[in-house]
Coordinates of C-alpha atoms and ligand atoms in Angstrom, one line a residue:
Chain A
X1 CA 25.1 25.6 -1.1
X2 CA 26.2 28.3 -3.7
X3 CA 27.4 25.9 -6.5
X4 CA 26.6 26.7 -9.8
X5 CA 24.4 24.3 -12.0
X6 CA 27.1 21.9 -13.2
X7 CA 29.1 20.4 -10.1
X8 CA 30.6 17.5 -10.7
X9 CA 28.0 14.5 -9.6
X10 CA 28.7 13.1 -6.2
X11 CA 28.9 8.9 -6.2
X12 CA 26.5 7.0 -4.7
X13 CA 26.8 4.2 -3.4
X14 CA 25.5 1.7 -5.8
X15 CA 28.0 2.9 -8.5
X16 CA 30.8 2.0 -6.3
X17 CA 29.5 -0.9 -5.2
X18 CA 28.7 -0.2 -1.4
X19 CA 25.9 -0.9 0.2
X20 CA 24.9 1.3 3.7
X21 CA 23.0 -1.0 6.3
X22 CA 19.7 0.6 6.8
X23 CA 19.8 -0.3 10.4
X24 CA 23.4 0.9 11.4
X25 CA 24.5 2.4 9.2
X26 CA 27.8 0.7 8.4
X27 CA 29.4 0.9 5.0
X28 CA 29.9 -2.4 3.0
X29 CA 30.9 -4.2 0.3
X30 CA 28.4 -5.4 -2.1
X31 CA 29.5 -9.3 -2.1
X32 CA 26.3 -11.4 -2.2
X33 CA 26.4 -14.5 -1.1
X34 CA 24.9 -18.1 -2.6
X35 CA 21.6 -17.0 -2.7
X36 CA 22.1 -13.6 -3.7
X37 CA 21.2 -12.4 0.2
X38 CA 23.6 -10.5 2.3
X39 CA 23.8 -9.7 5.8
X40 CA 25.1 -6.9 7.5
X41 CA 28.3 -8.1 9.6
X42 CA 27.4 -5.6 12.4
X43 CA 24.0 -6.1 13.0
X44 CA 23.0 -9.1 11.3
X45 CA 20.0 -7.2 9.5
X46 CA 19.5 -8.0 5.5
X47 CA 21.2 -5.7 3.6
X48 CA 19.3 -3.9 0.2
X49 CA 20.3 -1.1 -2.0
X50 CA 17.0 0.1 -1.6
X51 CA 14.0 -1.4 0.9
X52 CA 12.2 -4.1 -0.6
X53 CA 9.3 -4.2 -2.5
X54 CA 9.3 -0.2 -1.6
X55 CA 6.6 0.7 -4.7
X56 CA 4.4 -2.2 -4.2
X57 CA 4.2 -1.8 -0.2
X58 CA 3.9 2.2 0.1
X59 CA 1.0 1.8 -2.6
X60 CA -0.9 -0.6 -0.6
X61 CA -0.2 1.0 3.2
X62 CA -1.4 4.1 1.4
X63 CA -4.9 2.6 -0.3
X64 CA -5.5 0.7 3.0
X65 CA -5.0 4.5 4.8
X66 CA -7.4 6.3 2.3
X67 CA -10.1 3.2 2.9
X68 CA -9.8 4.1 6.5
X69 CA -9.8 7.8 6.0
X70 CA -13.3 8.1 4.8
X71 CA -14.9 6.4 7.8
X72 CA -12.7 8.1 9.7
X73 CA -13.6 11.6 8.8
X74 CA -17.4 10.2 8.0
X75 CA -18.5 8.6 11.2
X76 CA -18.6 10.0 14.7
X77 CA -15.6 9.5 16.7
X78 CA -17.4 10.6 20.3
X79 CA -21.0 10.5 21.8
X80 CA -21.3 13.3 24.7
X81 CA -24.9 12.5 26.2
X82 CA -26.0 14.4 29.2
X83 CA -29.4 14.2 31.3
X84 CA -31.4 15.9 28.2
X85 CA -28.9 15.7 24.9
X86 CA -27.2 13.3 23.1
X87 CA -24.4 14.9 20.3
X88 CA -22.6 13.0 18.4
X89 CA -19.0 14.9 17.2
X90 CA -17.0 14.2 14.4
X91 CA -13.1 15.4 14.2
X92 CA -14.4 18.5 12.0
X93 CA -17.7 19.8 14.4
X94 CA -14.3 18.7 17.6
X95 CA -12.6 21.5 15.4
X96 CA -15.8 23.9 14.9
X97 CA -16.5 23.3 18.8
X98 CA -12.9 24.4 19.8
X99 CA -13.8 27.3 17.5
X100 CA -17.0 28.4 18.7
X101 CA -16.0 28.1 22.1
X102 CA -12.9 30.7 21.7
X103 CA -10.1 28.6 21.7
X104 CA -8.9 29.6 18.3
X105 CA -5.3 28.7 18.3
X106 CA -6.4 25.0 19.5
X107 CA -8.9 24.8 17.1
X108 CA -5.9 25.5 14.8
X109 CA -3.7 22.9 15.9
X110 CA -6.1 20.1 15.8
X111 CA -7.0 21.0 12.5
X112 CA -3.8 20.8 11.3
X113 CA -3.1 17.9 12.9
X114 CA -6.2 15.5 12.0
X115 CA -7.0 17.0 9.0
X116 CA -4.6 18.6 7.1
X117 CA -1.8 16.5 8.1
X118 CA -3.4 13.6 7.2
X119 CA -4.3 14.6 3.5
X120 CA -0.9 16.4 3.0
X121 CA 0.3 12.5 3.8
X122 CA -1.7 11.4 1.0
X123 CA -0.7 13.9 -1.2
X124 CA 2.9 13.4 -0.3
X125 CA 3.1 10.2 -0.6
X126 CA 1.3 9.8 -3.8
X127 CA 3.3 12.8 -5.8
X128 CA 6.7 10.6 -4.9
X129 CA 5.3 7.2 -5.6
X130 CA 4.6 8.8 -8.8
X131 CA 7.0 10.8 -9.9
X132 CA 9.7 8.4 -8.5
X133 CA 7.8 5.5 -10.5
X134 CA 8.8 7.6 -13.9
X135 CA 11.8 8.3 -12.8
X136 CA 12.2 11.5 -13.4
X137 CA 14.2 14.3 -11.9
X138 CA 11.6 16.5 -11.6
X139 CA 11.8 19.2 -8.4
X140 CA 14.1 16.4 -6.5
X141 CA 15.5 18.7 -3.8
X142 CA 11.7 19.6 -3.1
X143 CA 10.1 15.9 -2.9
X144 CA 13.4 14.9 -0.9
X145 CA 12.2 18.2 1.3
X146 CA 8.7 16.9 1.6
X147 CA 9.4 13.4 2.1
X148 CA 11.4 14.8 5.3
X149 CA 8.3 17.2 6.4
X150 CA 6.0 13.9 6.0
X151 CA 8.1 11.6 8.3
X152 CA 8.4 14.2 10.9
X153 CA 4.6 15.5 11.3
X154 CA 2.8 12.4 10.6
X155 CA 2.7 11.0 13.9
X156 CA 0.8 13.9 15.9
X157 CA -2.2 13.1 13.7
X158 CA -2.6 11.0 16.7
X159 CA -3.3 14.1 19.3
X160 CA -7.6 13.5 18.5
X161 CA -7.9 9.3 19.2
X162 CA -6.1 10.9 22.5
X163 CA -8.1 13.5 23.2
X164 CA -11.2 10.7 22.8
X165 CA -9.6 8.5 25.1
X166 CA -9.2 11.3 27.8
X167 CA -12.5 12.4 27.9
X168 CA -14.0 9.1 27.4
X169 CA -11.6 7.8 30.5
X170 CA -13.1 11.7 32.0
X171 CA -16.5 12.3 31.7
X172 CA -18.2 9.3 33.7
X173 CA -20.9 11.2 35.5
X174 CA -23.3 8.1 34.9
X175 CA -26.8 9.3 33.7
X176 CA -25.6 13.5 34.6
X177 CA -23.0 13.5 31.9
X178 CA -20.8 10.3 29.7
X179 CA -18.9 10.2 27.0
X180 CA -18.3 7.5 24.7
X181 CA -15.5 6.9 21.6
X182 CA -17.5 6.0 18.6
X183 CA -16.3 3.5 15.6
X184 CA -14.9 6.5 13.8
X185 CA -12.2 7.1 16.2
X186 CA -10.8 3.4 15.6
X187 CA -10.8 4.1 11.9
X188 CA -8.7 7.3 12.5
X189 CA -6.4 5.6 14.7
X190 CA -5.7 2.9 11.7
X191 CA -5.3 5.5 9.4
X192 CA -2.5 7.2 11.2
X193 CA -0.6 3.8 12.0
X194 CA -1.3 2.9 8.3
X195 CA 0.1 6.5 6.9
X196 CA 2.9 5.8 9.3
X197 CA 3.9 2.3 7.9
X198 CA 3.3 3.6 4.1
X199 CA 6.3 6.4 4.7
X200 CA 8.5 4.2 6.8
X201 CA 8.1 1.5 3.6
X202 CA 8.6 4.2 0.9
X203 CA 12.7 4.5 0.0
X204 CA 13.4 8.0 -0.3
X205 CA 16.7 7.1 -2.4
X206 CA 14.4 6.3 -5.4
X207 CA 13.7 10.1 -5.7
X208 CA 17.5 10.1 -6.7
X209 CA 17.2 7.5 -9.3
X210 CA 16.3 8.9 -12.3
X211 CA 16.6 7.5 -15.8
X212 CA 20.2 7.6 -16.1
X213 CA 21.1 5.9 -12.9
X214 CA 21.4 2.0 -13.1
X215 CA 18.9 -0.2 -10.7
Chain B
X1 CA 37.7 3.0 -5.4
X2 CA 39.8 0.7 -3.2
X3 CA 41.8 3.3 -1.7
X4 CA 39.6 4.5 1.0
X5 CA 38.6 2.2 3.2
X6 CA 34.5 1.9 4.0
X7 CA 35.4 3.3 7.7
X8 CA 36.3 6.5 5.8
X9 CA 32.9 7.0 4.3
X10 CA 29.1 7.3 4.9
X11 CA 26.3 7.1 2.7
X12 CA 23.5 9.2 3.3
X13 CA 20.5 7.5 4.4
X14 CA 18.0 9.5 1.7
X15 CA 19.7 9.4 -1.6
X16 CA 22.5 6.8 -1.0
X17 CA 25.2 9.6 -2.0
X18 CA 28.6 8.5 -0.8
X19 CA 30.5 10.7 1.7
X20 CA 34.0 11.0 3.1
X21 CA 33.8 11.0 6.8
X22 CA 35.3 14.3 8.0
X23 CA 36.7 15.3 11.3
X24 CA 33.7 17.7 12.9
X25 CA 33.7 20.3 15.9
X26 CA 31.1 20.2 19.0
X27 CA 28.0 20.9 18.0
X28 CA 28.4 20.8 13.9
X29 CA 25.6 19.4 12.0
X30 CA 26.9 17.3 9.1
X31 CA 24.7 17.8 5.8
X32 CA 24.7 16.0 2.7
X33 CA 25.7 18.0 -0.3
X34 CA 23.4 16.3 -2.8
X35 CA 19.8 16.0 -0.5
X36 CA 20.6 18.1 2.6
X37 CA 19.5 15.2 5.2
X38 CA 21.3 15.1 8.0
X39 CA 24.3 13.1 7.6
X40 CA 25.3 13.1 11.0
X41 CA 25.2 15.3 14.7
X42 CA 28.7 15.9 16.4
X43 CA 28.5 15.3 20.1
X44 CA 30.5 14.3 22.4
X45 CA 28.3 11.4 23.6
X46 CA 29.0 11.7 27.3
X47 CA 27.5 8.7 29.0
X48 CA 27.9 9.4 32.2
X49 CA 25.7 13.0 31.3
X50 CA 23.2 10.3 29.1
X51 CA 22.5 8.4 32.1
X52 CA 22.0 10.9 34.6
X53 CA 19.1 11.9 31.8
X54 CA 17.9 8.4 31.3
X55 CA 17.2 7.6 34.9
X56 CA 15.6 11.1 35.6
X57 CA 13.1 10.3 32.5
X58 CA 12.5 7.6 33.9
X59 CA 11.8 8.6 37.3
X60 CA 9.3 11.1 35.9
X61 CA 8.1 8.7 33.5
X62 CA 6.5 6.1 36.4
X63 CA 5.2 9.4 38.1
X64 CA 3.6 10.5 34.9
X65 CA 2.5 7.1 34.3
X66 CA 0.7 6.7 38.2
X67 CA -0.6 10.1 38.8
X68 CA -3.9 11.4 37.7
X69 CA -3.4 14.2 35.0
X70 CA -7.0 15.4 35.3
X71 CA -9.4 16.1 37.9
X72 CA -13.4 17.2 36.5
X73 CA -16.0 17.9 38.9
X74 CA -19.8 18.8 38.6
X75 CA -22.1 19.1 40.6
X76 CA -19.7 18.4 43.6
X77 CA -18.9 14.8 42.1
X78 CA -15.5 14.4 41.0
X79 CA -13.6 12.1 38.4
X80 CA -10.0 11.7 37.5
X81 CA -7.9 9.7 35.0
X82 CA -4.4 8.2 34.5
X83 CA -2.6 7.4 31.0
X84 CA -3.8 3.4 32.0
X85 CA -7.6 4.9 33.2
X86 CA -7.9 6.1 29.7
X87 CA -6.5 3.0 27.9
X88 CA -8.7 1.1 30.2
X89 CA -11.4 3.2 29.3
X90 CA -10.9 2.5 25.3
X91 CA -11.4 -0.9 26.2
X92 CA -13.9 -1.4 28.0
X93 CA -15.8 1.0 25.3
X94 CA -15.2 -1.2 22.4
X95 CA -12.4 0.6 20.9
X96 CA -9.7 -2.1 21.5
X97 CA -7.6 -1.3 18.6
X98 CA -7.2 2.7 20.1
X99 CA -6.7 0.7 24.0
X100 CA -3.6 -1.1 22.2
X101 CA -2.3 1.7 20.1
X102 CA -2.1 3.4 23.3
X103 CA -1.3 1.3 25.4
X104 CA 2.5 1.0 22.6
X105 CA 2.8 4.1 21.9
X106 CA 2.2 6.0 25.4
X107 CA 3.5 3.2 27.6
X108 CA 5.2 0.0 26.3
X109 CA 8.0 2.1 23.6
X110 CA 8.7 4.7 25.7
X111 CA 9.5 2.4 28.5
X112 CA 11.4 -0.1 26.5
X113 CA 13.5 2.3 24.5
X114 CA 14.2 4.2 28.2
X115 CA 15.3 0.7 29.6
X116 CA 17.2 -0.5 26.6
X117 CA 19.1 3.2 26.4
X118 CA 19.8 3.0 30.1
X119 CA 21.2 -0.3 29.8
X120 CA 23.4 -0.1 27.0
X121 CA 24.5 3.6 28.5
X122 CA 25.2 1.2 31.7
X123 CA 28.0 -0.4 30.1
X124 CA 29.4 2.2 28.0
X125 CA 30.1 3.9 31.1
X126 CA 32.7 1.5 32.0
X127 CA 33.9 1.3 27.9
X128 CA 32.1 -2.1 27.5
X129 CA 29.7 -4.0 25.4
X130 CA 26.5 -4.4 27.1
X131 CA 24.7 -8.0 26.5
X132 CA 22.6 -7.9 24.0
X133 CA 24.0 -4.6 22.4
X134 CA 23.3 -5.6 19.1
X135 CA 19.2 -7.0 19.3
X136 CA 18.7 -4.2 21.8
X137 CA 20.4 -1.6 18.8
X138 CA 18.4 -3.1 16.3
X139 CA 14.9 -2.9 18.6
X140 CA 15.9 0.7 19.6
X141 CA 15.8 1.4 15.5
X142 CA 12.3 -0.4 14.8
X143 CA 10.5 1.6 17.8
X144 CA 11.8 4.6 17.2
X145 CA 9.3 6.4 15.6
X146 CA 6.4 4.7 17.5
X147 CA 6.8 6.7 20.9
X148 CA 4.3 9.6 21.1
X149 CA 4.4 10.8 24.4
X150 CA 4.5 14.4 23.5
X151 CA 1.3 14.1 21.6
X152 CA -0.3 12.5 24.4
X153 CA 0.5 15.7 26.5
X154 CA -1.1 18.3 23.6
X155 CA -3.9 15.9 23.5
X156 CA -4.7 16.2 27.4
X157 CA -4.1 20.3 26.9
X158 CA -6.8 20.1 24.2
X159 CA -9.1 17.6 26.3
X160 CA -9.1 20.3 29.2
X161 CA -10.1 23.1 27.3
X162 CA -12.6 21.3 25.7
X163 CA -13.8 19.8 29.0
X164 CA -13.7 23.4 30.6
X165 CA -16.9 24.4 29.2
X166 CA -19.0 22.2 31.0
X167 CA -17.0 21.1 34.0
X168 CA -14.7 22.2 36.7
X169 CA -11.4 21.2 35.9
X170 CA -8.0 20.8 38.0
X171 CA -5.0 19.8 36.1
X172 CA -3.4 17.3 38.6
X173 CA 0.3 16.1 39.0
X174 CA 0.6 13.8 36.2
X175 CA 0.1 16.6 33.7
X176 CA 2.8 18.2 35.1
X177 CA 5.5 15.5 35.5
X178 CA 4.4 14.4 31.3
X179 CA 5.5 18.2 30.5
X180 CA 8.9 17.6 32.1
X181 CA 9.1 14.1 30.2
X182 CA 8.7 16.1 27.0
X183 CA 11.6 18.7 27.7
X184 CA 13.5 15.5 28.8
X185 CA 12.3 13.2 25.1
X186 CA 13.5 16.5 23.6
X187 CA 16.8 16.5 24.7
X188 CA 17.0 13.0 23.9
X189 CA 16.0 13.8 20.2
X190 CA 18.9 15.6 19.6
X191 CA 21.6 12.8 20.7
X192 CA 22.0 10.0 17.9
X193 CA 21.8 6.8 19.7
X194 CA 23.0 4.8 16.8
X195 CA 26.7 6.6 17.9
X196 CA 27.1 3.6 19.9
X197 CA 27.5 1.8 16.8
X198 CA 30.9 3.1 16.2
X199 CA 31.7 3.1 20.3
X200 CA 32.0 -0.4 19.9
X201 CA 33.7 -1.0 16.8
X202 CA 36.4 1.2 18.1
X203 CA 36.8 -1.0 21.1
X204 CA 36.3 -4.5 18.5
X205 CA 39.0 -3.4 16.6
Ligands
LIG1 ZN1 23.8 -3.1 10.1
LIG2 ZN1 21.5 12.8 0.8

């Protein structure tokens, strides 16, 4: 890792004319057939230099997210009523209640989780459709980096439509004590499956192609 | 350019930079140069070792899956839940979409993708080609990322301490035997499934 600036550029594989299966992996020969498709002879899956429609996909996946977001973050996601008190939480007074109630480092991990998580996605996600959109080679060790963080976290977002289910599926004391998931918690659920799909359909190998690399 | 044969190289899965393969040591992590993905994990894929490992996760996995995790009580009345109480729970309370997200990601993957490992470990046990190796590959690749177990354990620590202010709570069995499934998934993380990709083109050959 202690190269200096000019190493000599490493092929990829479109310049030499291979193609790696996204599914398995295997090498091969670009060699399209009639209709310009071509299959991988392992596993049969379609093979692309990069996944299809990447841009157009991730863009929409990620606007559907936001549109969720709001509601999500908006609305209530749970309804604790009791004999004399009806409170409805949403996932930041969940957070602020943790807090209060002196479980700081919880309070910390679901914070992280369903909020910051979630907007580091958009953030993410919108920087490399970007920047990868100009094609530039801006910082491409860094967004390759990021991309990476993104795909790993994203999923746990999921720990607070979890905790709702719990407690709903808990607290069933009839009239003495209930609680109920509210719409918000569906609209936080969509937004983590939608985040999800929009950096599974994002190609990370169009960081790499900047302006002097051919298509 | 045609004298290495594509056997001899792999392309890195993040920035499509071509690599010779290389002959690795136990243990080695292989890196790519230009992105620093990982191009590869040496093991020794030891089936025999994979099994043993399946079939325990599994074990734990229906035990996780049929005993109560949680236990509240008030007022000498007490209430308890399983993983399918609480999808059962979402919906019945309108929230369908969270009862079926659930319901995937806690239950259906996780049990597939156990299955599907199992079997295809099965046969490579005995140096063959399961049935279905290659659809059951592919699915393994697609649900991947959709198995959340271990979140669903953090989320039921989190659901205690929050229920713990106004109720009596005993953390029952099933808490316990989704703790062990997580060391177990996290073990599993490690191994690269998609090794049994080049198992059986050696054997093809
Ligand atoms: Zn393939
Ligand atoms: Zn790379």
């Amino acid at each position: 890792m202690s190269a200096p600036e000019k190493v000599p550029a490493l092929p990829r594989a479109a310049d030499l004319g291979l193609i790696g299966c996204h599914v398995c992996r295997l090498v091969c020969r670009e060699a399209p057939d009639d209709d310009g498709g071509m299959e991988c002879p392992r596993c049969g899956s379609a093979l692309h230099r990069r996944k299809p429609a990447s841009y157009t996909r991730t863009w929409a996946l990620l606007l559907a997210a936001f549109m969720m977001y709001v509601p999500a973050n908006l609305l209530p996601i749970m309804r604790t009523a009791s004999l004399n008190d009806v409170d409805d939480n949403t996932i930041l007074s969940g957070v602020k209640e943790l807090w209060v109630n002196g479980s700081g480092d919880l309070a910390v991990i679901v914070f992280v989780a369903s909020i910051m998580v979630p907007m580091l996605k958009f953030l993410v996600l919108g920087t490399l459709l970007i920047s990868s959109q100009r094609r530039t080679d801006w910082a491409q060790l860094q967004r390759a980096k990021l991309y990476r963080l993104v795909e790993f976290i994203g999923y746990w977002s999921m720990l607070d439509v979890f905790v709702v289910a719990l407690l709903s599926a808990l607290v069933r004391f009839n009239v003495l004590s209930r609680v109920e998931p509210l719409p918000g918690v569906i609209f936080f659920g969509l937004t983590v499956v939608l985040t999800m799909l929009a950096s599974m359909s994002f190609d990370p190998r169009l960081i790499w192609d900047s302006r002097d690399s051919d298509d | 350019m045609s004298t290495t044969s594509p056997e001899a190289l792999q392309i890195c899965e993040e920035c499509d930079t071509v690599h010779r393969r290389r002959a690795m040591t136990h243990g080695e992590v292989g890196k790519c140069a230009c992105c620093g993905a990982t191009l590869e994990h040496y093991h020794s894929l030891d089936p025999n070792t994979m099994l043993a490992l399946v079939l325990t996760a599994f074990v734990v996995f229906i035990q996780a899956n049929l005993w109560p995790i949680v236990t509240l009580g008030l007022n000498g009345r007490q209430s308890s839940t399983t993983l399918w109480g609480a999808i059962i729970a979402m919906w019945q309370e309108q929230a369908q979409v969270i009862a079926v997200i659930a319901a995937a990601t806690l239950f259906f993957f996780p049990l597939v993708k156990m299955l599907s490992i199992g079997w295809l470990l099965w046969f490579a046990r005995q140096h063959r080609c399961a049935p279905g190796f290659v659809p059951i590959m592919v699915t393994l690749h697609y649900i991947g990322p959709w198995t959340m177990s271990e979140v669903f354990v953090l989320g039921a620590l989190v659901a205690i301490v929050k229920a713990k202010v106004y109720f009596d709570v005993m953390a029952d069995p099933g808490i316990y035997a989704y703790a062990v499934l997580t060391v177990l998934i996290t073990i599993f993380a490690r191994v690269d499934m998609r090794e049994l990709w080049n198992m059986r083109m050696k054997e093809s050959v």
